[in-house]
Amino acid sequence: MKKSLWIPLSIMICFFFPLFAFSQPTPTPRALSFGTSSVGSAFYIVSVGMGEIISKKTVISIAVEAVGGSDANARALSKKKVDLAMLNSMSVAAAYLGEGPFAKEGKTDLRIIAQGQQSLRNIVIGTGSRMDGFLMQ
């Protein structure tokens, strides 16, 4: 390598190495709220089971909260009252597009992170959620 390249290369290494070598990863959320249907419903029971598995198998503690139906869960996500929620596909689409029962509120920016069984239930998060960076790692 030419002698003239050593100085700029050395400066770049000295400047950029500390930025990447000592940077901290995005902190993983330790506790999340999971919005679901009313207590005793089939989807509440499924959500509690999912929350227990996640809490036992990861460092994340899940608190399942009975918010109401899918539309109520989408609104709770939008208002950042819950971190993730179980919604049916119709509510996901209507909230995302700002149509039907969400026409007044407008579009809700959601992301499906897990698609459920044939009844088309999905686990979703709102953008800007504490989970947003965690899922992209």
PDB file of C-alpha atoms in Angstrom:
ATOM      1  CA  MET A   1       0.000   0.000   0.000  1.00  0.00           C
ATOM      2  CA  LYS A   2       1.248   3.476  -0.744  1.00  0.00           C
ATOM      3  CA  LYS A   3       2.598   5.494   2.133  1.00  0.00           C
ATOM      4  CA  SER A   4       0.103   8.294   1.410  1.00  0.00           C
ATOM      5  CA  LEU A   5      -2.861   5.983   2.107  1.00  0.00           C
ATOM      6  CA  TRP A   6      -1.694   4.932   5.582  1.00  0.00           C
ATOM      7  CA  ILE A   7      -2.462   8.263   7.259  1.00  0.00           C
ATOM      8  CA  PRO A   8      -6.086   8.622   6.067  1.00  0.00           C
ATOM      9  CA  LEU A   9      -6.703   4.913   6.679  1.00  0.00           C
ATOM     10  CA  SER A  10      -5.287   5.149  10.207  1.00  0.00           C
ATOM     11  CA  ILE A  11      -7.430   8.186  10.960  1.00  0.00           C
ATOM     12  CA  MET A  12     -10.567   6.421   9.702  1.00  0.00           C
ATOM     13  CA  ILE A  13      -9.847   3.322  11.793  1.00  0.00           C
ATOM     14  CA  CYS A  14      -9.179   5.411  14.910  1.00  0.00           C
ATOM     15  CA  PHE A  15     -12.389   7.392  14.391  1.00  0.00           C
ATOM     16  CA  PHE A  16     -14.844   4.643  13.366  1.00  0.00           C
ATOM     17  CA  PHE A  17     -13.619   1.723  15.483  1.00  0.00           C
ATOM     18  CA  PRO A  18     -14.742   3.229  18.812  1.00  0.00           C
ATOM     19  CA  LEU A  19     -18.144   4.070  17.346  1.00  0.00           C
ATOM     20  CA  PHE A  20     -18.886   0.448  16.499  1.00  0.00           C
ATOM     21  CA  ALA A  21     -16.789  -1.465  19.004  1.00  0.00           C
ATOM     22  CA  PHE A  22     -18.250   0.203  22.068  1.00  0.00           C
ATOM     23  CA  SER A  23     -21.787   0.978  20.933  1.00  0.00           C
ATOM     24  CA  GLN A  24     -24.568  -0.492  23.009  1.00  0.00           C
ATOM     25  CA  PRO A  25     -27.249  -2.616  21.353  1.00  0.00           C
ATOM     26  CA  THR A  26     -30.856  -1.464  21.518  1.00  0.00           C
ATOM     27  CA  PRO A  27     -32.143  -2.477  24.937  1.00  0.00           C
ATOM     28  CA  THR A  28     -34.627  -5.326  24.891  1.00  0.00           C
ATOM     29  CA  PRO A  29     -37.893  -4.470  26.619  1.00  0.00           C
ATOM     30  CA  ARG A  30     -38.272  -6.473  29.833  1.00  0.00           C
ATOM     31  CA  ALA A  31     -42.032  -6.102  30.292  1.00  0.00           C
ATOM     32  CA  LEU A  32     -44.713  -5.753  27.625  1.00  0.00           C
ATOM     33  CA  SER A  33     -48.481  -5.475  27.722  1.00  0.00           C
ATOM     34  CA  PHE A  34     -50.535  -7.752  25.456  1.00  0.00           C
ATOM     35  CA  GLY A  35     -54.047  -6.548  24.612  1.00  0.00           C
ATOM     36  CA  THR A  36     -56.673  -9.195  23.962  1.00  0.00           C
ATOM     37  CA  SER A  37     -60.388 -10.008  24.118  1.00  0.00           C
ATOM     38  CA  SER A  38     -62.536 -10.061  27.264  1.00  0.00           C
ATOM     39  CA  VAL A  39     -61.659 -12.333  30.187  1.00  0.00           C
ATOM     40  CA  GLY A  40     -62.785 -15.917  29.654  1.00  0.00           C
ATOM     41  CA  SER A  41     -63.016 -15.705  25.869  1.00  0.00           C
ATOM     42  CA  ALA A  42     -61.154 -18.236  23.755  1.00  0.00           C
ATOM     43  CA  PHE A  43     -58.712 -15.619  22.519  1.00  0.00           C
ATOM     44  CA  TYR A  44     -58.037 -14.339  26.031  1.00  0.00           C
ATOM     45  CA  ILE A  45     -57.088 -17.894  27.019  1.00  0.00           C
ATOM     46  CA  VAL A  46     -54.848 -18.273  23.954  1.00  0.00           C
ATOM     47  CA  SER A  47     -53.197 -14.920  24.709  1.00  0.00           C
ATOM     48  CA  VAL A  48     -52.564 -15.869  28.343  1.00  0.00           C
ATOM     49  CA  GLY A  49     -50.960 -19.127  27.169  1.00  0.00           C
ATOM     50  CA  MET A  50     -48.778 -17.273  24.685  1.00  0.00           C
ATOM     51  CA  GLY A  51     -47.793 -14.751  27.341  1.00  0.00           C
ATOM     52  CA  GLU A  52     -46.818 -17.509  29.767  1.00  0.00           C
ATOM     53  CA  ILE A  53     -44.648 -19.257  27.160  1.00  0.00           C
ATOM     54  CA  ILE A  54     -42.913 -16.014  26.184  1.00  0.00           C
ATOM     55  CA  SER A  55     -42.351 -15.117  29.842  1.00  0.00           C
ATOM     56  CA  LYS A  56     -40.919 -18.547  30.668  1.00  0.00           C
ATOM     57  CA  LYS A  57     -38.725 -18.951  27.568  1.00  0.00           C
ATOM     58  CA  THR A  58     -37.371 -15.386  27.177  1.00  0.00           C
ATOM     59  CA  VAL A  59     -36.277 -12.456  29.331  1.00  0.00           C
ATOM     60  CA  ILE A  60     -39.503 -10.619  28.463  1.00  0.00           C
ATOM     61  CA  SER A  61     -42.403 -10.581  30.901  1.00  0.00           C
ATOM     62  CA  ILE A  62     -45.836 -10.407  29.239  1.00  0.00           C
ATOM     63  CA  ALA A  63     -48.832  -8.913  31.050  1.00  0.00           C
ATOM     64  CA  VAL A  64     -52.063  -9.894  29.262  1.00  0.00           C
ATOM     65  CA  GLU A  65     -54.749  -7.214  29.455  1.00  0.00           C
ATOM     66  CA  ALA A  66     -58.414  -7.674  28.571  1.00  0.00           C
ATOM     67  CA  VAL A  67     -59.018  -4.631  26.369  1.00  0.00           C
ATOM     68  CA  GLY A  68     -62.071  -5.761  24.413  1.00  0.00           C
ATOM     69  CA  GLY A  69     -62.528  -6.946  20.867  1.00  0.00           C
ATOM     70  CA  SER A  70     -60.203  -6.524  17.921  1.00  0.00           C
ATOM     71  CA  ASP A  71     -61.271  -2.942  17.174  1.00  0.00           C
ATOM     72  CA  ALA A  72     -60.674  -1.928  20.796  1.00  0.00           C
ATOM     73  CA  ASN A  73     -57.263  -3.594  20.691  1.00  0.00           C
ATOM     74  CA  ALA A  74     -56.318  -1.687  17.522  1.00  0.00           C
ATOM     75  CA  ARG A  75     -57.306   1.589  19.202  1.00  0.00           C
ATOM     76  CA  ALA A  76     -55.330   0.670  22.332  1.00  0.00           C
ATOM     77  CA  LEU A  77     -52.257   0.034  20.146  1.00  0.00           C
ATOM     78  CA  SER A  78     -52.746   3.344  18.392  1.00  0.00           C
ATOM     79  CA  LYS A  79     -52.896   5.165  21.762  1.00  0.00           C
ATOM     80  CA  LYS A  80     -49.888   3.157  23.035  1.00  0.00           C
ATOM     81  CA  LYS A  81     -51.912   1.684  25.900  1.00  0.00           C
ATOM     82  CA  VAL A  82     -50.635  -1.803  24.976  1.00  0.00           C
ATOM     83  CA  ASP A  83     -47.429  -2.946  23.282  1.00  0.00           C
ATOM     84  CA  LEU A  84     -48.906  -5.777  21.208  1.00  0.00           C
ATOM     85  CA  ALA A  85     -52.377  -7.160  20.683  1.00  0.00           C
ATOM     86  CA  MET A  86     -54.419  -9.950  19.128  1.00  0.00           C
ATOM     87  CA  LEU A  87     -56.650  -8.728  16.301  1.00  0.00           C
ATOM     88  CA  ASN A  88     -58.705 -10.426  13.623  1.00  0.00           C
ATOM     89  CA  SER A  89     -57.709  -9.788  10.024  1.00  0.00           C
ATOM     90  CA  MET A  90     -60.698  -7.572   9.276  1.00  0.00           C
ATOM     91  CA  SER A  91     -59.781  -5.187  12.106  1.00  0.00           C
ATOM     92  CA  VAL A  92     -56.110  -5.164  11.100  1.00  0.00           C
ATOM     93  CA  ALA A  93     -57.024  -4.208   7.527  1.00  0.00           C
ATOM     94  CA  ALA A  94     -59.646  -1.624   8.535  1.00  0.00           C
ATOM     95  CA  ALA A  95     -57.336   0.037  11.104  1.00  0.00           C
ATOM     96  CA  TYR A  96     -54.361   0.033   8.739  1.00  0.00           C
ATOM     97  CA  LEU A  97     -56.399   1.551   5.898  1.00  0.00           C
ATOM     98  CA  GLY A  98     -58.435   3.892   8.142  1.00  0.00           C
ATOM     99  CA  GLU A  99     -61.708   2.490   6.837  1.00  0.00           C
ATOM    100  CA  GLY A 100     -64.983   1.221   8.320  1.00  0.00           C
ATOM    101  CA  PRO A 101     -64.983   1.649  12.107  1.00  0.00           C
ATOM    102  CA  PHE A 102     -61.647   3.516  11.849  1.00  0.00           C
ATOM    103  CA  ALA A 103     -62.758   6.101   9.269  1.00  0.00           C
ATOM    104  CA  LYS A 104     -62.905   8.918  11.880  1.00  0.00           C
ATOM    105  CA  GLU A 105     -59.504   8.118  13.425  1.00  0.00           C
ATOM    106  CA  GLY A 106     -57.784   7.561  10.110  1.00  0.00           C
ATOM    107  CA  LYS A 107     -54.997   5.116   9.381  1.00  0.00           C
ATOM    108  CA  THR A 108     -53.277   3.229  12.196  1.00  0.00           C
ATOM    109  CA  ASP A 109     -49.738   2.141  11.420  1.00  0.00           C
ATOM    110  CA  LEU A 110     -49.617  -1.562  12.406  1.00  0.00           C
ATOM    111  CA  ARG A 111     -47.239  -4.463  11.734  1.00  0.00           C
ATOM    112  CA  ILE A 112     -48.271  -8.131  11.819  1.00  0.00           C
ATOM    113  CA  ILE A 113     -45.612 -10.076  13.704  1.00  0.00           C
ATOM    114  CA  ALA A 114     -47.400 -13.437  13.868  1.00  0.00           C
ATOM    115  CA  GLN A 115     -50.336 -14.734  11.876  1.00  0.00           C
ATOM    116  CA  GLY A 116     -52.701 -17.040  13.701  1.00  0.00           C
ATOM    117  CA  GLN A 117     -54.831 -20.012  12.807  1.00  0.00           C
ATOM    118  CA  GLN A 118     -57.659 -20.204  10.287  1.00  0.00           C
ATOM    119  CA  SER A 119     -59.840 -17.699  12.128  1.00  0.00           C
ATOM    120  CA  LEU A 120     -57.271 -15.178  10.931  1.00  0.00           C
ATOM    121  CA  ARG A 121     -56.123 -13.706  14.236  1.00  0.00           C
ATOM    122  CA  ASN A 122     -52.856 -11.764  14.161  1.00  0.00           C
ATOM    123  CA  ILE A 123     -50.446 -10.435  16.767  1.00  0.00           C
ATOM    124  CA  VAL A 124     -49.601  -6.849  15.856  1.00  0.00           C
ATOM    125  CA  ILE A 125     -47.600  -3.891  17.145  1.00  0.00           C
ATOM    126  CA  GLY A 126     -47.872  -0.190  16.448  1.00  0.00           C
ATOM    127  CA  THR A 127     -44.942   1.603  14.862  1.00  0.00           C
ATOM    128  CA  GLY A 128     -42.863   3.351  17.453  1.00  0.00           C
ATOM    129  CA  SER A 129     -43.628   0.516  19.844  1.00  0.00           C
ATOM    130  CA  ARG A 130     -40.949  -0.464  22.343  1.00  0.00           C
ATOM    131  CA  MET A 131     -40.758  -3.753  20.397  1.00  0.00           C
ATOM    132  CA  ASP A 132     -40.043  -2.083  17.056  1.00  0.00           C
ATOM    133  CA  GLY A 133     -36.230  -2.184  17.333  1.00  0.00           C
ATOM    134  CA  PHE A 134     -36.230  -5.505  19.156  1.00  0.00           C
ATOM    135  CA  LEU A 135     -37.947  -7.339  16.305  1.00  0.00           C
ATOM    136  CA  MET A 136     -35.552  -5.973  13.708  1.00  0.00           C
ATOM    137  CA  GLN A 137     -32.424  -7.277  15.479  1.00  0.00           C
TER     138      GLN A 137
END
